[in-house]
CSV table of C-alpha atoms and ligand atoms in Angstrom, one decimal:
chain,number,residue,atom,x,y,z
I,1,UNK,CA,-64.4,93.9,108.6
I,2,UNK,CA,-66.3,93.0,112.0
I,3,UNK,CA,-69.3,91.6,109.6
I,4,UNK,CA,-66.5,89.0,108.0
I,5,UNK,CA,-64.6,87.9,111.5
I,6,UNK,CA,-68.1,87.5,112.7
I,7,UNK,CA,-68.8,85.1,109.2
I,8,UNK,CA,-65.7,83.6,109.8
I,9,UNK,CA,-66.2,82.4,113.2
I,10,UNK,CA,-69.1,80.0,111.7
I,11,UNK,CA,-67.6,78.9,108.9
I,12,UNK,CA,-65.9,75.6,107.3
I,13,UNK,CA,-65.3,76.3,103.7
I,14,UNK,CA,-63.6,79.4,102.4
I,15,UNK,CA,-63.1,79.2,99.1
I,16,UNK,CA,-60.4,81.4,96.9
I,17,UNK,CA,-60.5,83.2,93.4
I,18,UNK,CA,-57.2,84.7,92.5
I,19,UNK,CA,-55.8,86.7,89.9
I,20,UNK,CA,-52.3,88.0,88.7
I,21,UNK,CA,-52.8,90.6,92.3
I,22,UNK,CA,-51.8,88.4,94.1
I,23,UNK,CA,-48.5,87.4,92.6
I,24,UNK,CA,-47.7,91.1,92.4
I,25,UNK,CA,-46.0,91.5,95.3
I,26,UNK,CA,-43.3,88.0,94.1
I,27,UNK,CA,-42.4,90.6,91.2
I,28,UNK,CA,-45.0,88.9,88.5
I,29,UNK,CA,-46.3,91.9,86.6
I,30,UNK,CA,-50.2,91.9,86.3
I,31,UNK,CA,-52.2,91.8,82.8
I,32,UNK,CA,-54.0,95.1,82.7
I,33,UNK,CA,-53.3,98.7,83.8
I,34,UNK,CA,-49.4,99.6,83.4
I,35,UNK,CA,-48.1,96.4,83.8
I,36,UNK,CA,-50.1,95.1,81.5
I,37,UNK,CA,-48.0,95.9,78.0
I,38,UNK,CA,-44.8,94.2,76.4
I,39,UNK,CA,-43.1,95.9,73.8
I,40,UNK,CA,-46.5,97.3,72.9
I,41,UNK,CA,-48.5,94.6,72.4
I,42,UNK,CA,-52.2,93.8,74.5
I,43,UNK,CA,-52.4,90.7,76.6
I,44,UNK,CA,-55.8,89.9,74.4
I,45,UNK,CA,-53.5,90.3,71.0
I,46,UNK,CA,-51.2,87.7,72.8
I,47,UNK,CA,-52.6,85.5,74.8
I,48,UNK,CA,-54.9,84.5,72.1
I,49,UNK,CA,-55.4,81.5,69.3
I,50,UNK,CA,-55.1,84.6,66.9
I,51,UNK,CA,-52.6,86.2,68.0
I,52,UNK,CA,-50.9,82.7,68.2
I,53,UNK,CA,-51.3,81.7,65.1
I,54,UNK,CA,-50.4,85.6,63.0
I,55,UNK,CA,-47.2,85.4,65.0
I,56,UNK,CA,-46.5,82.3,67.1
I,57,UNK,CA,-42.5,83.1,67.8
I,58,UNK,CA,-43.5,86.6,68.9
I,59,UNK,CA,-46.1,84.8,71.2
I,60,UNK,CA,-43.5,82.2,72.4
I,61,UNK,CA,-41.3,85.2,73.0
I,62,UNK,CA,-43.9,86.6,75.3
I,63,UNK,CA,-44.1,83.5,77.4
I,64,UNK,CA,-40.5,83.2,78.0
I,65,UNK,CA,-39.9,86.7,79.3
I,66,UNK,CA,-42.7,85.3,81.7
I,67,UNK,CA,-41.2,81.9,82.1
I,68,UNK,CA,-37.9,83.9,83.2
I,69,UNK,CA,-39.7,86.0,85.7
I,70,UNK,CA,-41.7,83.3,87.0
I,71,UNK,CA,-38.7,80.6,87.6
I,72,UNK,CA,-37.0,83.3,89.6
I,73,UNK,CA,-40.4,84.0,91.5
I,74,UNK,CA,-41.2,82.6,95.2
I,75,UNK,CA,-44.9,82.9,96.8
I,76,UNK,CA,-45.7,85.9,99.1
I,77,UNK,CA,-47.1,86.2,102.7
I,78,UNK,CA,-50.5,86.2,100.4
I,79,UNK,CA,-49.8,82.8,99.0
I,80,UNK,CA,-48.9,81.8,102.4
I,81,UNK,CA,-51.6,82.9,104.5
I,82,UNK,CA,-54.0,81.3,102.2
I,83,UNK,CA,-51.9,78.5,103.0
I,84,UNK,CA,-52.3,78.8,106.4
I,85,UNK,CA,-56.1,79.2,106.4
I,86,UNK,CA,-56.0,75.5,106.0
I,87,UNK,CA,-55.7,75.3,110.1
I,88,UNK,CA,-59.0,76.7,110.9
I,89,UNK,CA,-61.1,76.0,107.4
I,90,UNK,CA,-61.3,73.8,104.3
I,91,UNK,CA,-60.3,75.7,101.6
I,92,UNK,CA,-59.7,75.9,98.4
I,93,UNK,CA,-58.7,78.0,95.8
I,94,UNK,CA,-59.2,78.2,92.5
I,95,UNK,CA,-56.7,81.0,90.7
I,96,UNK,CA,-56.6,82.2,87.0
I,97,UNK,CA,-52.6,82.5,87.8
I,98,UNK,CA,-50.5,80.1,85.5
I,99,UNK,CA,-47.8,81.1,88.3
I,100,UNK,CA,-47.7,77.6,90.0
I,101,UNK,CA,-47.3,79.9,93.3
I,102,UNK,CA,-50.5,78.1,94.8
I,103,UNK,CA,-49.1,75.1,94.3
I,104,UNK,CA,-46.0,76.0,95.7
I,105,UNK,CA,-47.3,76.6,98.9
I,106,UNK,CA,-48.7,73.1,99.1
I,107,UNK,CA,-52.3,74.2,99.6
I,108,UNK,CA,-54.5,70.9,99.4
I,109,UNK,CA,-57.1,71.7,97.1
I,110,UNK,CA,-56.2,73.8,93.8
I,111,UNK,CA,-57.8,74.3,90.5
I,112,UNK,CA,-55.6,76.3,87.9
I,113,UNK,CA,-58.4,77.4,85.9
I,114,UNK,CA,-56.2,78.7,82.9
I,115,UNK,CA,-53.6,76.2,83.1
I,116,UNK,CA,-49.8,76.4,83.9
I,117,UNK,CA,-47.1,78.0,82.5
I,118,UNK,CA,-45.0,75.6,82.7
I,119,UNK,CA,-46.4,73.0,81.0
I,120,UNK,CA,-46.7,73.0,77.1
I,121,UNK,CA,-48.3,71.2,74.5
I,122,UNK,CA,-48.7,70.5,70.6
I,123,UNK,CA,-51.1,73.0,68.5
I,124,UNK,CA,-51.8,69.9,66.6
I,125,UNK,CA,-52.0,66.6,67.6
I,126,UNK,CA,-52.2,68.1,71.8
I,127,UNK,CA,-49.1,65.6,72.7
I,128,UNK,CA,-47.8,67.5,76.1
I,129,UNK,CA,-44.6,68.3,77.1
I,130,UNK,CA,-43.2,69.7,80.1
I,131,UNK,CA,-41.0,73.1,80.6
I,132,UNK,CA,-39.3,73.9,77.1
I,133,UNK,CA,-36.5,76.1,77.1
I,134,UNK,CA,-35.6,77.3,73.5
I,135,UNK,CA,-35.5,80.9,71.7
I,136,UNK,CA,-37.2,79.5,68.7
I,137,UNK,CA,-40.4,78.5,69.2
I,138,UNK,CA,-39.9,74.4,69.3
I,139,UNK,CA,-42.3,71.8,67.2
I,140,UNK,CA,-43.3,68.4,67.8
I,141,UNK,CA,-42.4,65.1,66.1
I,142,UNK,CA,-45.9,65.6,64.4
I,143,UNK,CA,-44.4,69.1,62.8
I,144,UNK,CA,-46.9,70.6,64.7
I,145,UNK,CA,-45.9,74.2,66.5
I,146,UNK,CA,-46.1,73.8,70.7
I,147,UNK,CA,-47.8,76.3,73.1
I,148,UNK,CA,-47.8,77.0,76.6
I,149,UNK,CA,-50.4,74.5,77.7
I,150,UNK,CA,-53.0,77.8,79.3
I,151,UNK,CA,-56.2,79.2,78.9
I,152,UNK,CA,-56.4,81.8,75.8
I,153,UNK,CA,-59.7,83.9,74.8
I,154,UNK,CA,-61.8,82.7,72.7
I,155,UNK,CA,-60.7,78.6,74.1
I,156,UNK,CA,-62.8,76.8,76.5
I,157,UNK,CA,-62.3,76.1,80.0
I,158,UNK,CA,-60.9,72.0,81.0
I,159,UNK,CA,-64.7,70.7,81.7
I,160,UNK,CA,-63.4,69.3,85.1
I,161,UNK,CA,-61.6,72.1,86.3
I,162,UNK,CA,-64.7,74.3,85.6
I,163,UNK,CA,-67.2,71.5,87.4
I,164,UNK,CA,-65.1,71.5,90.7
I,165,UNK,CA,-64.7,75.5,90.7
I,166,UNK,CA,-68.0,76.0,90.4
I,167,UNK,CA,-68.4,72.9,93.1
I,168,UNK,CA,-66.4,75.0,95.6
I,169,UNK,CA,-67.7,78.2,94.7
I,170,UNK,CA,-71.7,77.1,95.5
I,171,UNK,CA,-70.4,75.5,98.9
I,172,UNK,CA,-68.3,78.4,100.3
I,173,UNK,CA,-69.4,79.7,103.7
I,174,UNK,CA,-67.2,82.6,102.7
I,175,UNK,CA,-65.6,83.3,99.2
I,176,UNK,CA,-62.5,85.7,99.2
I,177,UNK,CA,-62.2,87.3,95.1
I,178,UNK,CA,-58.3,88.3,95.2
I,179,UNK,CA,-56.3,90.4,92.7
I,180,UNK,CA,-58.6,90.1,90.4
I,181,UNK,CA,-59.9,92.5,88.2
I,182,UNK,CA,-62.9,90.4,87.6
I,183,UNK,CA,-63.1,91.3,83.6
I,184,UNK,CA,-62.7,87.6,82.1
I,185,UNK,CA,-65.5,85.3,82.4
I,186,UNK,CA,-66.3,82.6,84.0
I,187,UNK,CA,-63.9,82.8,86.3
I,188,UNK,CA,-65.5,86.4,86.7
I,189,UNK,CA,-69.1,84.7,87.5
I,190,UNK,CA,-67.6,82.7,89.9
I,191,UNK,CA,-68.4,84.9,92.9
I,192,UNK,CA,-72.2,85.4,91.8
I,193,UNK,CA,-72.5,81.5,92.3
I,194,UNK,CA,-71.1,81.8,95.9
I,195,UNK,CA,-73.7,84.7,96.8
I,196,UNK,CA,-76.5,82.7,95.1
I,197,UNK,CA,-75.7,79.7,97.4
I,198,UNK,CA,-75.7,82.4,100.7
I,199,UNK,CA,-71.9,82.9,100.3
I,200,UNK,CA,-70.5,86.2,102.1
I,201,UNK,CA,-68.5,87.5,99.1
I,202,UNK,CA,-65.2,90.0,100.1
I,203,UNK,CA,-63.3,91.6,97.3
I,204,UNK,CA,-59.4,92.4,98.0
I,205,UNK,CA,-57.8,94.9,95.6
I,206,UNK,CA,-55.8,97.9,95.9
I,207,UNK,CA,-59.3,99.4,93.6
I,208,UNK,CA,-62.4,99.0,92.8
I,209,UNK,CA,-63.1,96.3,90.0
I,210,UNK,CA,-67.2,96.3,88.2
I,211,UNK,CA,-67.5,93.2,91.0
I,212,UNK,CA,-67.3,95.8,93.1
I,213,UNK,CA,-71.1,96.9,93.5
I,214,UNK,CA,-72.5,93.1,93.7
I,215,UNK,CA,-70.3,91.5,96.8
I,216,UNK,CA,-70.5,91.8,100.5
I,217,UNK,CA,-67.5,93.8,101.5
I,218,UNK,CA,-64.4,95.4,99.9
I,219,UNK,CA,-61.4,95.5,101.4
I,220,UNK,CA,-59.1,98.0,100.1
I,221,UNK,CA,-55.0,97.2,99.9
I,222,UNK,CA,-52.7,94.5,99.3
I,223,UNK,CA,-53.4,91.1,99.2
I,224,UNK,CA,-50.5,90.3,101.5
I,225,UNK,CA,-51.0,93.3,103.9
I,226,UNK,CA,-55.2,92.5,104.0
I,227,UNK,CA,-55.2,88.1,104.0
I,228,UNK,CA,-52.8,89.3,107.0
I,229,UNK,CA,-54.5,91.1,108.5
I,230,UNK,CA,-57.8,89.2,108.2
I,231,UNK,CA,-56.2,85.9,110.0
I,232,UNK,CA,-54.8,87.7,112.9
I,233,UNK,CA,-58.0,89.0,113.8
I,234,UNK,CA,-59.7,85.9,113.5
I,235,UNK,CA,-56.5,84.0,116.0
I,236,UNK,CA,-57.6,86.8,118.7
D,301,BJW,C1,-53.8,93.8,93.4
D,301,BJW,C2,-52.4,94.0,93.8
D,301,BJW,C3,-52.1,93.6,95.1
D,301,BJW,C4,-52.6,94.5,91.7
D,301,BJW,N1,-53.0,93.2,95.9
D,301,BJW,N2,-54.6,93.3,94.2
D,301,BJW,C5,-69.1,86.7,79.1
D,301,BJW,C6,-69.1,88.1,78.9
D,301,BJW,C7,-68.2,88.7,78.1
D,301,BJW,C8,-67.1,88.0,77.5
D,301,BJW,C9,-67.1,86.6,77.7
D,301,BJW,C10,-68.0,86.0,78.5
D,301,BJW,N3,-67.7,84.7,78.5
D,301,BJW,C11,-66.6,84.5,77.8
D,301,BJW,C12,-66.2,85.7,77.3
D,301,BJW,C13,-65.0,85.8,76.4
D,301,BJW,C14,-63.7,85.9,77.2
D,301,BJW,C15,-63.8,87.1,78.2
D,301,BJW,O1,-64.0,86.9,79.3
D,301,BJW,N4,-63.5,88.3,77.7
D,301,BJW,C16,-63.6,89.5,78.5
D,301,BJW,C17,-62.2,90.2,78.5
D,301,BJW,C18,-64.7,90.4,78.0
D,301,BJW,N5,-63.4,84.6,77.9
D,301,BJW,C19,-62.9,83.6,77.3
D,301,BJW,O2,-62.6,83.6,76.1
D,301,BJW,C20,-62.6,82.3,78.1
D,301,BJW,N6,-63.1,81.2,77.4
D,301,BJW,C21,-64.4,81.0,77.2
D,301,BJW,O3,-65.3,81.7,77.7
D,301,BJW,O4,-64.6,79.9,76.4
D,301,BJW,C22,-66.0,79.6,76.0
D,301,BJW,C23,-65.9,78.6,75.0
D,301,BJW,C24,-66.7,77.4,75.1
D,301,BJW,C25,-66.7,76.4,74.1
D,301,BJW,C26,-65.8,76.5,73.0
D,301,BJW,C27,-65.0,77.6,72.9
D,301,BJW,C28,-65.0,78.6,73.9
D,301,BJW,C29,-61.1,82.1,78.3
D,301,BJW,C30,-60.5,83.2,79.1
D,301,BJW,C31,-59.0,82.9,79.2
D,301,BJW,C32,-58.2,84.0,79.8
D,301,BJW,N7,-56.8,83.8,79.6
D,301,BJW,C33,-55.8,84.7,80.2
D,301,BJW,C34,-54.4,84.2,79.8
D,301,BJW,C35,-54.0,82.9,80.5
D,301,BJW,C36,-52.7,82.4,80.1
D,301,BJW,C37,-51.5,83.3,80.4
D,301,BJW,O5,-51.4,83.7,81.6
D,301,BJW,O6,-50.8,83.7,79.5
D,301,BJW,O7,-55.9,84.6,81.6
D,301,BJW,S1,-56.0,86.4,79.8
D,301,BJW,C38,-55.6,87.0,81.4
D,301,BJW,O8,-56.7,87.6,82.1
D,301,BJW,C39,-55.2,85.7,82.2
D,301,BJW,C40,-55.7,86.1,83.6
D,301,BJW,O9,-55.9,84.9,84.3
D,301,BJW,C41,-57.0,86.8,83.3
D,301,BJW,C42,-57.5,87.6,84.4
D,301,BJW,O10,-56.6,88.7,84.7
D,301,BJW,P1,-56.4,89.1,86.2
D,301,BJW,O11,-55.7,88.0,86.9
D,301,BJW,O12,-57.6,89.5,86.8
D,301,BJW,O13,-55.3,90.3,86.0
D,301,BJW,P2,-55.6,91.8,85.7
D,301,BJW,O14,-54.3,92.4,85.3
D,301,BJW,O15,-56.7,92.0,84.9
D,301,BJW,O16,-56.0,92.4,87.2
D,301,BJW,C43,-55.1,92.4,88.3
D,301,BJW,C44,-55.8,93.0,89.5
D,301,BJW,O17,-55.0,92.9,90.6
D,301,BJW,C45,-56.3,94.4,89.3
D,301,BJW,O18,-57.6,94.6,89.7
D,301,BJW,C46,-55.4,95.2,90.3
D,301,BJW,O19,-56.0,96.3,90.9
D,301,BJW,C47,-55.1,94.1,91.4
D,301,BJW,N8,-53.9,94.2,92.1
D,301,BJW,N9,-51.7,94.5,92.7
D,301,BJW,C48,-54.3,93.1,95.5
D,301,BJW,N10,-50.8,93.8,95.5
D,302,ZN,ZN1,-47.9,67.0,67.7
């Protein structure tokens, strides 16, 4: 901890990498472990073109269970104190949550690496749309079916979105990895391009995650509790 404050003291840019941890604690449940299941089904049998496409009303389903926890969701003091790491550094944070939490909390620069929730778009001709709310999975005026407008395995990255996260990953001074468990690439490789670039890498997670072994410091706990904690030693 002293070897971050210490980091901290000298630096401008502190970058972000969050995952569905983070959004925990505003009563989102997380992909893997034992939140990670609805009504049996994986989040890789779901959140997948696959998946989409074998069932795509049992996908849209998915999504608006999701859609009707999110709406209901507010950010956390872990969202906030990112927030308000804006008064001493620039930062910026690039999350893998399609939440909108982030944005939420007005934080100035934002990537959504795997898109938002609440946006939607057509499977075939890629018209978008904005929040749908139907039971039956809706189509658009080109008969095509219409997704969530995210990220799923096996799809690529936005190329721009991508560019400026790797951008603010090579320039952090320090890059916190939060909630994540650091299994889905690239966001995953993010961190290695910080460290390469003389980043000080620091992991928060209630466990260990296989980033574990190749970053500066963990810090064991809560996001909320931890980011907390982190900024009021640094005000001392
Ligand atoms: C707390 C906490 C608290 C809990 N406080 N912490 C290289 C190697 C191997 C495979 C690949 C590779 N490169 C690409 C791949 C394939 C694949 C991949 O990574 N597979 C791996 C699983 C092996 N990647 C892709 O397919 C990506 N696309 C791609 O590479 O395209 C290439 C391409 C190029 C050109 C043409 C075509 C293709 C796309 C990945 C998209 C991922 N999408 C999802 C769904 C998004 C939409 C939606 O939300 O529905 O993204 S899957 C899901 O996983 C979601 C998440 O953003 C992502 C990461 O999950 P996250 O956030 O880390 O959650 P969990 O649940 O895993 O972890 C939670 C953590 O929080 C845990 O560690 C807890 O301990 C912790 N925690 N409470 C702090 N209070
Ligand atoms: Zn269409």
């Amino acid at each position: 901890m002293d070897r971050l404050i210490e980091r901290l003291k000298h630096a401008e840019n502190v970058t972000f990498l969050t995952g569905s941890g983070i959004s925990r604690e505003s009563g989102i449940p997380t992909f893997r472990g034992k939140d990670g299941l609805w009504k049996n089904y994986s989040p890789e049998e779901l959140a997948s073109p696959e998946g989409f496409m074998r069932d795509p009303q049992l996908v849209w389903d998915w999504y608006n269970w999701r859609r009707d926890i999110i709406r209901k969701a507010e950010p956390n003091r872990g969202h906030l104190t990112i927030k308000e790491f804006e008064k001493n550094f620039n930062v910026y944070v690039i999350t893998q949550n399609v939440d909108g939490l982030h944005e939420k909390t007005g934080v100035k620069n934002l990537v959504e690496l795997h898109g938002n929730i609440f946006r939607n778009r057509c499977s075939r001709c890629g018209k978008m749309f904005g929040d749908i709310q139907t039971k039956k999975i809706p189509t658009c005026e080109c008969g095509g079916l219409i997704r969530p407008d995210v990220v799923w395995f096996g799809e690529p990255l936005k190329e721009e979105d991508i560019s400026m996260a790797l951008e603010w990953s090579k320039n952090a001074d320090v890059f916190f990895l939060v909630g994540t468990s650091g299994i889905v690439y690239p966001a995953a490789s993010l961190p290695f391009f910080a460290k390469e670039n003389g980043g000080f890498v620091v992991e928060i997670n209630i466990e260990k995650t296989p980033l574990t072994p190749h970053i500066d410091l963990h810090l064991e706990g809560s996001a909320s509790e931890i980011l907390d904690m982190v900024l009021k030693r640094l005000d001392k």
